[in-house]
Amino acid sequence: MSFEHLSGKKVKFDIVNKNGAVLVPADSVLNPATLRLLQQHEINPFDVVVQAVKEEDTLESPSKLIQEAAHYSKYLFDRLHFDRKVPLIEIKNQLIPVVRQISRHPNLFELFESVKAKDEYTHQHNIGVGVLSTMIGQWLNLEESELALLSLAATIHDIGKIRIPQEILLKPGKLTEDEFDEMKRHTIYGYEILKGTVGLSPRAMLVALQHHERLDGSGYPLHLKKGEIDFLSQIVAVADVFHAISSKRPYQDSMPFYKVVTLMRQGSFGELNPEIVSLLLDKFIHAMMGKKVMLSDGRLAEVVHINSFDDLHPLVKIEDALLDLSRNRDIQILQILG
């Protein structure tokens, strides 16, 4: 395999060998000597993530990073099909640093629009859930070791879907009962795949198994209840639902923001951890302050005050006039424009 196209490029993340030793540190410029070193250690050139020409562009918009990460996720999952071995070192050292970088993006709604899956749902969903879970972990002030584990576990939570037939995974219409039963088995498949992976925390395996469990026992595959579900699995469950209903899927268009919030709040009654749901939604709702929004009647407005008693219906400014959406409840916020 040729490395010529990488010559002169700056490495975005550390490149490590099979034992985890750093061969080329992040921010190094690849030259003939370092490229020979990579060849000697049988590094796949497709595993090498290089920086964009203008690094500030990726800082301004996370969209490109998310696309790159989703493509790399697909590549790694495709490799798993053939190798029958989870490429844990590549995931930890090439994919997770991108997830962590994206999660630190300062504009919450630009990030929200970027992580919403628009095509290649499965792999954009992996990255989206990884990013959202990492953000929640940061807001919860998790210890760095637990945050790193959460980022990893969330990004590979759906790894079991590699065993689901494509005709089920990508079916545009409603699944039959038998198809849905098979789809639900991705949690068990994921646990089985990860169970034999050396160096992986058992809690990451539990996230793959438990992210569809619900606190009231209504989830699957084991119908566990609140005290039986790992806390990291509870975080990923919230991020998983939030990302899924926000995104365009093979059988469903993305939902407007107010519907996402409404459904998430309904799901927090008995099913999802209510503290985690409240934390996530409060961060997004209060980030609306000063943002341009599209209203359900087609008008553009600016959010000038969040009503504490009705935060989904804030006070907005349309040109020079103020409109209190809490007194005009037939008008909703469809989209936050930034």
Tab-separated table of C-alpha atoms in Angstrom:
chain	number	residue	atom	x	y	z
A	1	MET	CA	0.000	0.000	0.000
A	2	SER	CA	1.288	3.450	-0.934
A	3	PHE	CA	2.055	6.199	1.577
A	4	GLU	CA	3.067	8.759	-1.066
A	5	HIS	CA	-0.139	10.782	-0.769
A	6	LEU	CA	0.666	11.400	2.930
A	7	SER	CA	4.081	12.980	2.378
A	8	GLY	CA	4.223	16.516	3.785
A	9	LYS	CA	0.918	16.139	5.658
A	10	LYS	CA	0.648	16.923	9.365
A	11	VAL	CA	-0.590	14.088	11.587
A	12	LYS	CA	-3.702	14.942	13.608
A	13	PHE	CA	-3.240	12.257	16.288
A	14	ASP	CA	-0.480	9.980	17.588
A	15	ILE	CA	0.221	7.015	15.314
A	16	VAL	CA	0.876	3.911	17.407
A	17	ASN	CA	2.086	0.395	16.639
A	18	LYS	CA	0.312	-2.842	17.558
A	19	ASN	CA	1.713	-2.638	21.098
A	20	GLY	CA	0.479	0.917	21.619
A	21	ALA	CA	3.925	2.548	21.340
A	22	VAL	CA	3.923	5.965	19.645
A	23	LEU	CA	5.678	5.891	16.274
A	24	VAL	CA	4.773	9.394	15.109
A	25	PRO	CA	3.470	12.001	17.587
A	26	ALA	CA	0.486	14.201	16.807
A	27	ASP	CA	1.260	17.412	14.878
A	28	SER	CA	4.344	15.857	13.229
A	29	VAL	CA	4.873	16.432	9.500
A	30	LEU	CA	5.226	13.145	7.650
A	31	ASN	CA	8.481	12.807	5.681
A	32	PRO	CA	10.164	9.918	3.805
A	33	ALA	CA	11.830	8.650	7.007
A	34	THR	CA	8.632	8.547	9.068
A	35	LEU	CA	6.711	7.002	6.158
A	36	ARG	CA	9.311	4.199	5.940
A	37	LEU	CA	8.900	3.662	9.684
A	38	LEU	CA	5.142	3.294	9.241
A	39	GLN	CA	5.682	0.763	6.451
A	40	GLN	CA	8.101	-1.233	8.603
A	41	HIS	CA	5.509	-1.457	11.351
A	42	GLU	CA	2.809	-2.440	8.812
A	43	ILE	CA	0.641	0.580	9.578
A	44	ASN	CA	-2.311	0.814	7.205
A	45	PRO	CA	-2.177	4.206	5.412
A	46	PHE	CA	-5.952	4.456	5.737
A	47	ASP	CA	-5.490	4.500	9.526
A	48	VAL	CA	-3.449	7.702	9.353
A	49	VAL	CA	-5.560	10.781	10.099
A	50	VAL	CA	-4.001	14.018	8.834
A	51	GLN	CA	-4.971	17.612	9.524
A	52	ALA	CA	-6.932	19.707	7.085
A	53	VAL	CA	-4.977	22.383	5.261
A	54	LYS	CA	-6.664	25.049	7.374
A	55	GLU	CA	-6.996	23.721	10.902
A	56	GLU	CA	-9.099	26.742	11.872
A	57	ASP	CA	-11.821	25.537	9.496
A	58	THR	CA	-12.341	22.389	11.573
A	59	LEU	CA	-12.486	24.530	14.686
A	60	GLU	CA	-15.199	26.735	13.182
A	61	SER	CA	-17.360	23.826	12.030
A	62	PRO	CA	-17.302	20.251	13.353
A	63	SER	CA	-19.141	18.875	10.290
A	64	LYS	CA	-16.029	17.813	8.410
A	65	LEU	CA	-14.525	16.115	11.463
A	66	ILE	CA	-17.768	14.223	12.038
A	67	GLN	CA	-17.874	13.069	8.423
A	68	GLU	CA	-14.257	11.916	8.605
A	69	ALA	CA	-14.877	10.118	11.884
A	70	ALA	CA	-18.010	8.405	10.504
A	71	HIS	CA	-16.087	7.189	7.436
A	72	TYR	CA	-13.294	5.912	9.666
A	73	SER	CA	-15.829	4.188	11.913
A	74	LYS	CA	-17.263	2.430	8.840
A	75	TYR	CA	-13.778	1.388	7.753
A	76	LEU	CA	-13.016	-0.089	11.202
A	77	PHE	CA	-16.354	-1.912	11.405
A	78	ASP	CA	-15.825	-3.303	7.879
A	79	ARG	CA	-12.411	-4.579	9.001
A	80	LEU	CA	-14.070	-6.302	11.936
A	81	HIS	CA	-16.212	-8.235	9.451
A	82	PHE	CA	-13.094	-9.783	7.915
A	83	ASP	CA	-10.607	-9.886	10.819
A	84	ARG	CA	-13.122	-11.020	13.456
A	85	LYS	CA	-11.094	-8.901	15.868
A	86	VAL	CA	-12.069	-5.536	17.378
A	87	PRO	CA	-9.395	-2.981	16.303
A	88	LEU	CA	-9.247	-1.526	19.811
A	89	ILE	CA	-5.910	0.275	19.462
A	90	GLU	CA	-7.059	2.083	16.311
A	91	ILE	CA	-10.376	2.993	17.906
A	92	LYS	CA	-8.688	4.346	21.047
A	93	ASN	CA	-5.895	6.216	19.298
A	94	GLN	CA	-7.468	7.352	16.031
A	95	LEU	CA	-11.238	7.579	16.502
A	96	ILE	CA	-11.818	8.529	20.150
A	97	PRO	CA	-9.534	11.617	20.070
A	98	VAL	CA	-11.723	12.963	17.237
A	99	VAL	CA	-14.859	12.325	19.297
A	100	ARG	CA	-13.306	14.128	22.272
A	101	GLN	CA	-12.237	17.061	20.069
A	102	ILE	CA	-15.705	17.444	18.550
A	103	SER	CA	-17.341	17.346	22.003
A	104	ARG	CA	-15.400	20.464	23.051
A	105	HIS	CA	-16.860	22.593	20.254
A	106	PRO	CA	-18.146	25.818	21.887
A	107	ASN	CA	-21.279	26.389	19.762
A	108	LEU	CA	-23.792	23.853	21.058
A	109	PHE	CA	-26.344	24.258	18.276
A	110	GLU	CA	-23.805	24.221	15.475
A	111	LEU	CA	-22.574	21.005	17.037
A	112	PHE	CA	-26.153	19.728	17.334
A	113	GLU	CA	-26.806	20.327	13.630
A	114	SER	CA	-23.496	18.703	12.709
A	115	VAL	CA	-23.937	15.496	14.724
A	116	LYS	CA	-27.465	14.878	13.411
A	117	ALA	CA	-27.200	11.986	10.979
A	118	LYS	CA	-28.268	12.821	7.444
A	119	ASP	CA	-26.958	9.764	5.566
A	120	GLU	CA	-24.838	6.726	6.485
A	121	TYR	CA	-27.008	6.699	9.608
A	122	THR	CA	-25.347	3.824	11.450
A	123	HIS	CA	-21.851	5.291	11.521
A	124	GLN	CA	-22.888	8.923	11.972
A	125	HIS	CA	-25.009	7.641	14.854
A	126	ASN	CA	-21.933	5.998	16.419
A	127	ILE	CA	-20.057	9.299	16.344
A	128	GLY	CA	-23.075	11.378	17.379
A	129	VAL	CA	-23.776	9.225	20.432
A	130	GLY	CA	-20.070	9.221	21.291
A	131	VAL	CA	-19.958	13.025	21.143
A	132	LEU	CA	-23.211	13.581	23.061
A	133	SER	CA	-22.267	11.063	25.772
A	134	THR	CA	-18.860	12.700	26.158
A	135	MET	CA	-20.510	16.115	26.535
A	136	ILE	CA	-22.842	14.744	29.221
A	137	GLY	CA	-19.871	13.183	31.005
A	138	GLN	CA	-18.052	16.516	30.949
A	139	TRP	CA	-21.104	18.314	32.360
A	140	LEU	CA	-21.322	15.659	35.093
A	141	ASN	CA	-17.642	16.301	35.923
A	142	LEU	CA	-16.726	12.636	35.577
A	143	GLU	CA	-13.151	11.683	36.429
A	144	GLU	CA	-10.925	11.651	33.340
A	145	SER	CA	-10.532	7.856	33.403
A	146	GLU	CA	-14.302	7.356	33.521
A	147	LEU	CA	-14.878	10.023	30.862
A	148	ALA	CA	-12.401	8.301	28.545
A	149	LEU	CA	-14.174	4.984	29.114
A	150	LEU	CA	-17.556	6.629	28.437
A	151	SER	CA	-16.321	8.124	25.143
A	152	LEU	CA	-15.064	4.730	24.014
A	153	ALA	CA	-18.090	2.733	25.163
A	154	ALA	CA	-20.559	5.189	23.619
A	155	THR	CA	-18.771	5.260	20.260
A	156	ILE	CA	-18.852	1.456	19.939
A	157	HIS	CA	-22.223	0.925	21.630
A	158	ASP	CA	-23.847	-0.306	18.396
A	159	ILE	CA	-20.990	-2.547	17.267
A	160	GLY	CA	-23.376	-5.511	17.338
A	161	LYS	CA	-25.174	-4.106	14.286
A	162	ILE	CA	-22.447	-5.556	12.067
A	163	ARG	CA	-24.274	-8.885	12.492
A	164	ILE	CA	-27.672	-7.451	11.494
A	165	PRO	CA	-28.554	-8.073	7.820
A	166	GLN	CA	-28.314	-4.903	5.722
A	167	GLU	CA	-31.849	-5.374	4.402
A	168	ILE	CA	-33.093	-4.989	7.991
A	169	LEU	CA	-30.639	-2.295	9.040
A	170	LEU	CA	-31.427	-0.063	6.053
A	171	LYS	CA	-35.089	-0.948	5.484
A	172	PRO	CA	-36.967	2.278	4.629
A	173	GLY	CA	-40.306	1.076	5.967
A	174	LYS	CA	-41.540	-0.291	9.276
A	175	LEU	CA	-39.883	-3.507	10.439
A	176	THR	CA	-41.948	-6.670	10.804
A	177	GLU	CA	-42.145	-8.242	14.246
A	178	ASP	CA	-39.509	-10.833	13.308
A	179	GLU	CA	-37.228	-8.154	11.831
A	180	PHE	CA	-37.548	-6.020	14.943
A	181	ASP	CA	-36.740	-9.016	17.144
A	182	GLU	CA	-33.570	-9.540	15.102
A	183	MET	CA	-32.702	-5.829	15.276
A	184	LYS	CA	-32.997	-5.920	19.057
A	185	ARG	CA	-30.415	-8.702	19.164
A	186	HIS	CA	-27.686	-6.205	18.209
A	187	THR	CA	-27.264	-5.562	21.936
A	188	ILE	CA	-26.443	-9.222	22.596
A	189	TYR	CA	-24.281	-9.444	19.465
A	190	GLY	CA	-22.350	-6.378	20.595
A	191	TYR	CA	-21.664	-7.867	24.008
A	192	GLU	CA	-20.515	-11.136	22.427
A	193	ILE	CA	-18.182	-9.332	20.013
A	194	LEU	CA	-16.615	-7.192	22.736
A	195	LYS	CA	-16.441	-9.923	25.367
A	196	GLY	CA	-13.310	-11.449	23.885
A	197	THR	CA	-11.462	-8.167	23.359
A	198	VAL	CA	-8.238	-7.962	25.359
A	199	GLY	CA	-7.743	-4.650	27.171
A	200	LEU	CA	-11.391	-3.551	27.035
A	201	SER	CA	-13.187	-2.664	30.262
A	202	PRO	CA	-16.178	-4.903	31.110
A	203	ARG	CA	-18.213	-1.701	31.542
A	204	ALA	CA	-17.810	-0.944	27.817
A	205	MET	CA	-19.227	-4.400	27.115
A	206	LEU	CA	-22.155	-3.639	29.426
A	207	VAL	CA	-22.921	-0.419	27.535
A	208	ALA	CA	-23.234	-2.414	24.307
A	209	LEU	CA	-25.573	-4.813	26.102
A	210	GLN	CA	-27.608	-2.354	28.198
A	211	HIS	CA	-28.077	0.857	26.189
A	212	HIS	CA	-31.669	-0.111	25.309
A	213	GLU	CA	-32.595	-1.055	28.875
A	214	ARG	CA	-35.049	1.281	30.615
A	215	LEU	CA	-35.323	2.182	34.299
A	216	ASP	CA	-38.870	0.796	34.546
A	217	GLY	CA	-37.883	-2.577	33.080
A	218	SER	CA	-39.551	-1.964	29.719
A	219	GLY	CA	-36.315	-2.095	27.719
A	220	TYR	CA	-34.325	-4.966	26.225
A	221	PRO	CA	-32.672	-7.454	26.078
A	222	LEU	CA	-32.779	-8.364	29.802
A	223	HIS	CA	-35.575	-6.055	31.043
A	224	LEU	CA	-33.289	-4.662	33.744
A	225	LYS	CA	-34.462	-1.951	36.125
A	226	LYS	CA	-32.823	1.187	37.515
A	227	GLY	CA	-30.475	-0.327	40.095
A	228	GLU	CA	-29.344	-3.039	37.683
A	229	ILE	CA	-28.273	-0.753	34.825
A	230	ASP	CA	-24.715	0.591	34.792
A	231	PHE	CA	-24.575	4.395	35.084
A	232	LEU	CA	-22.550	4.729	31.862
A	233	SER	CA	-25.250	2.716	30.096
A	234	GLN	CA	-27.840	5.175	31.426
A	235	ILE	CA	-25.869	8.097	29.967
A	236	VAL	CA	-25.517	6.393	26.586
A	237	ALA	CA	-29.229	5.506	26.589
A	238	VAL	CA	-30.122	9.209	26.854
A	239	ALA	CA	-27.627	10.223	24.160
A	240	ASP	CA	-28.810	7.363	21.932
A	241	VAL	CA	-32.473	8.416	22.069
A	242	PHE	CA	-31.670	12.130	21.705
A	243	HIS	CA	-29.526	11.537	18.623
A	244	ALA	CA	-31.908	9.020	17.051
A	245	ILE	CA	-35.012	11.215	17.195
A	246	SER	CA	-33.027	14.280	16.069
A	247	SER	CA	-31.666	12.538	12.975
A	248	LYS	CA	-32.959	11.484	9.603
A	249	ARG	CA	-33.227	7.695	9.548
A	250	PRO	CA	-34.094	5.239	6.751
A	251	TYR	CA	-37.718	5.148	7.943
A	252	GLN	CA	-38.139	8.571	9.590
A	253	ASP	CA	-37.281	12.231	8.990
A	254	SER	CA	-35.579	14.257	11.690
A	255	MET	CA	-37.870	15.931	14.225
A	256	PRO	CA	-38.046	19.673	14.931
A	257	PHE	CA	-36.305	20.806	18.101
A	258	TYR	CA	-39.449	21.336	20.210
A	259	LYS	CA	-40.633	17.783	19.446
A	260	VAL	CA	-37.236	16.362	20.373
A	261	VAL	CA	-37.373	18.118	23.748
A	262	THR	CA	-40.999	17.118	24.354
A	263	LEU	CA	-40.375	13.451	23.568
A	264	MET	CA	-37.222	13.357	25.678
A	265	ARG	CA	-39.085	14.804	28.648
A	266	GLN	CA	-41.859	12.258	28.235
A	267	GLY	CA	-39.234	9.500	28.093
A	268	SER	CA	-37.668	10.683	31.324
A	269	PHE	CA	-40.775	9.581	33.228
A	270	GLY	CA	-39.851	6.038	34.226
A	271	GLU	CA	-37.727	5.073	31.233
A	272	LEU	CA	-34.637	7.316	31.030
A	273	ASN	CA	-32.597	8.754	33.880
A	274	PRO	CA	-34.434	12.054	34.579
A	275	GLU	CA	-31.352	13.840	35.960
A	276	ILE	CA	-29.344	13.097	32.817
A	277	VAL	CA	-32.238	14.085	30.539
A	278	SER	CA	-32.736	17.367	32.433
A	279	LEU	CA	-29.031	18.164	32.297
A	280	LEU	CA	-28.840	17.588	28.541
A	281	LEU	CA	-32.015	19.491	27.670
A	282	ASP	CA	-31.286	22.409	30.013
A	283	LYS	CA	-27.892	22.903	28.373
A	284	PHE	CA	-29.446	23.038	24.908
A	285	ILE	CA	-32.441	25.170	25.891
A	286	HIS	CA	-30.355	27.806	27.666
A	287	ALA	CA	-27.953	27.821	24.718
A	288	MET	CA	-30.882	29.250	22.674
A	289	MET	CA	-30.337	32.682	24.257
A	290	GLY	CA	-29.379	35.171	21.542
A	291	LYS	CA	-29.806	32.611	18.766
A	292	LYS	CA	-31.713	33.110	15.529
A	293	VAL	CA	-34.603	30.646	15.235
A	294	MET	CA	-37.123	29.540	12.645
A	295	LEU	CA	-40.694	29.591	13.941
A	296	SER	CA	-43.432	27.177	12.889
A	297	ASP	CA	-45.275	30.010	11.078
A	298	GLY	CA	-42.230	30.582	8.860
A	299	ARG	CA	-40.961	33.772	10.532
A	300	LEU	CA	-37.386	34.304	11.705
A	301	ALA	CA	-36.836	35.497	15.267
A	302	GLU	CA	-34.175	35.979	17.921
A	303	VAL	CA	-34.465	34.477	21.410
A	304	VAL	CA	-34.108	37.261	24.000
A	305	HIS	CA	-35.357	35.588	27.200
A	306	ILE	CA	-35.933	32.007	28.371
A	307	ASN	CA	-39.166	31.702	30.359
A	308	SER	CA	-38.320	29.664	33.453
A	309	PHE	CA	-41.921	28.462	33.728
A	310	ASP	CA	-42.143	27.473	30.041
A	311	ASP	CA	-38.651	27.197	28.572
A	312	LEU	CA	-39.776	25.778	25.222
A	313	HIS	CA	-41.770	28.983	24.618
A	314	PRO	CA	-39.294	31.840	25.170
A	315	LEU	CA	-39.620	35.563	24.534
A	316	VAL	CA	-38.437	36.292	20.994
A	317	LYS	CA	-37.809	39.409	18.923
A	318	ILE	CA	-39.126	39.645	15.365
A	319	GLU	CA	-37.606	42.708	13.718
A	320	ASP	CA	-38.447	45.416	16.307
A	321	ALA	CA	-41.382	43.635	17.978
A	322	LEU	CA	-41.357	41.237	20.935
A	323	LEU	CA	-43.428	38.059	20.921
A	324	ASP	CA	-43.951	35.927	24.031
A	325	LEU	CA	-44.350	32.377	22.760
A	326	SER	CA	-45.693	31.274	26.160
A	327	ARG	CA	-48.790	33.388	25.323
A	328	ASN	CA	-48.855	32.213	21.702
A	329	ARG	CA	-48.524	28.468	22.246
A	330	ASP	CA	-49.625	27.554	18.747
A	331	ILE	CA	-46.261	28.881	17.516
A	332	GLN	CA	-43.263	26.589	18.042
A	333	ILE	CA	-39.521	26.817	17.460
A	334	LEU	CA	-38.806	24.530	14.543
A	335	GLN	CA	-35.078	25.064	14.196
A	336	ILE	CA	-32.220	26.939	15.846
A	337	LEU	CA	-30.230	28.676	13.117
A	338	GLY	CA	-27.243	29.890	15.146
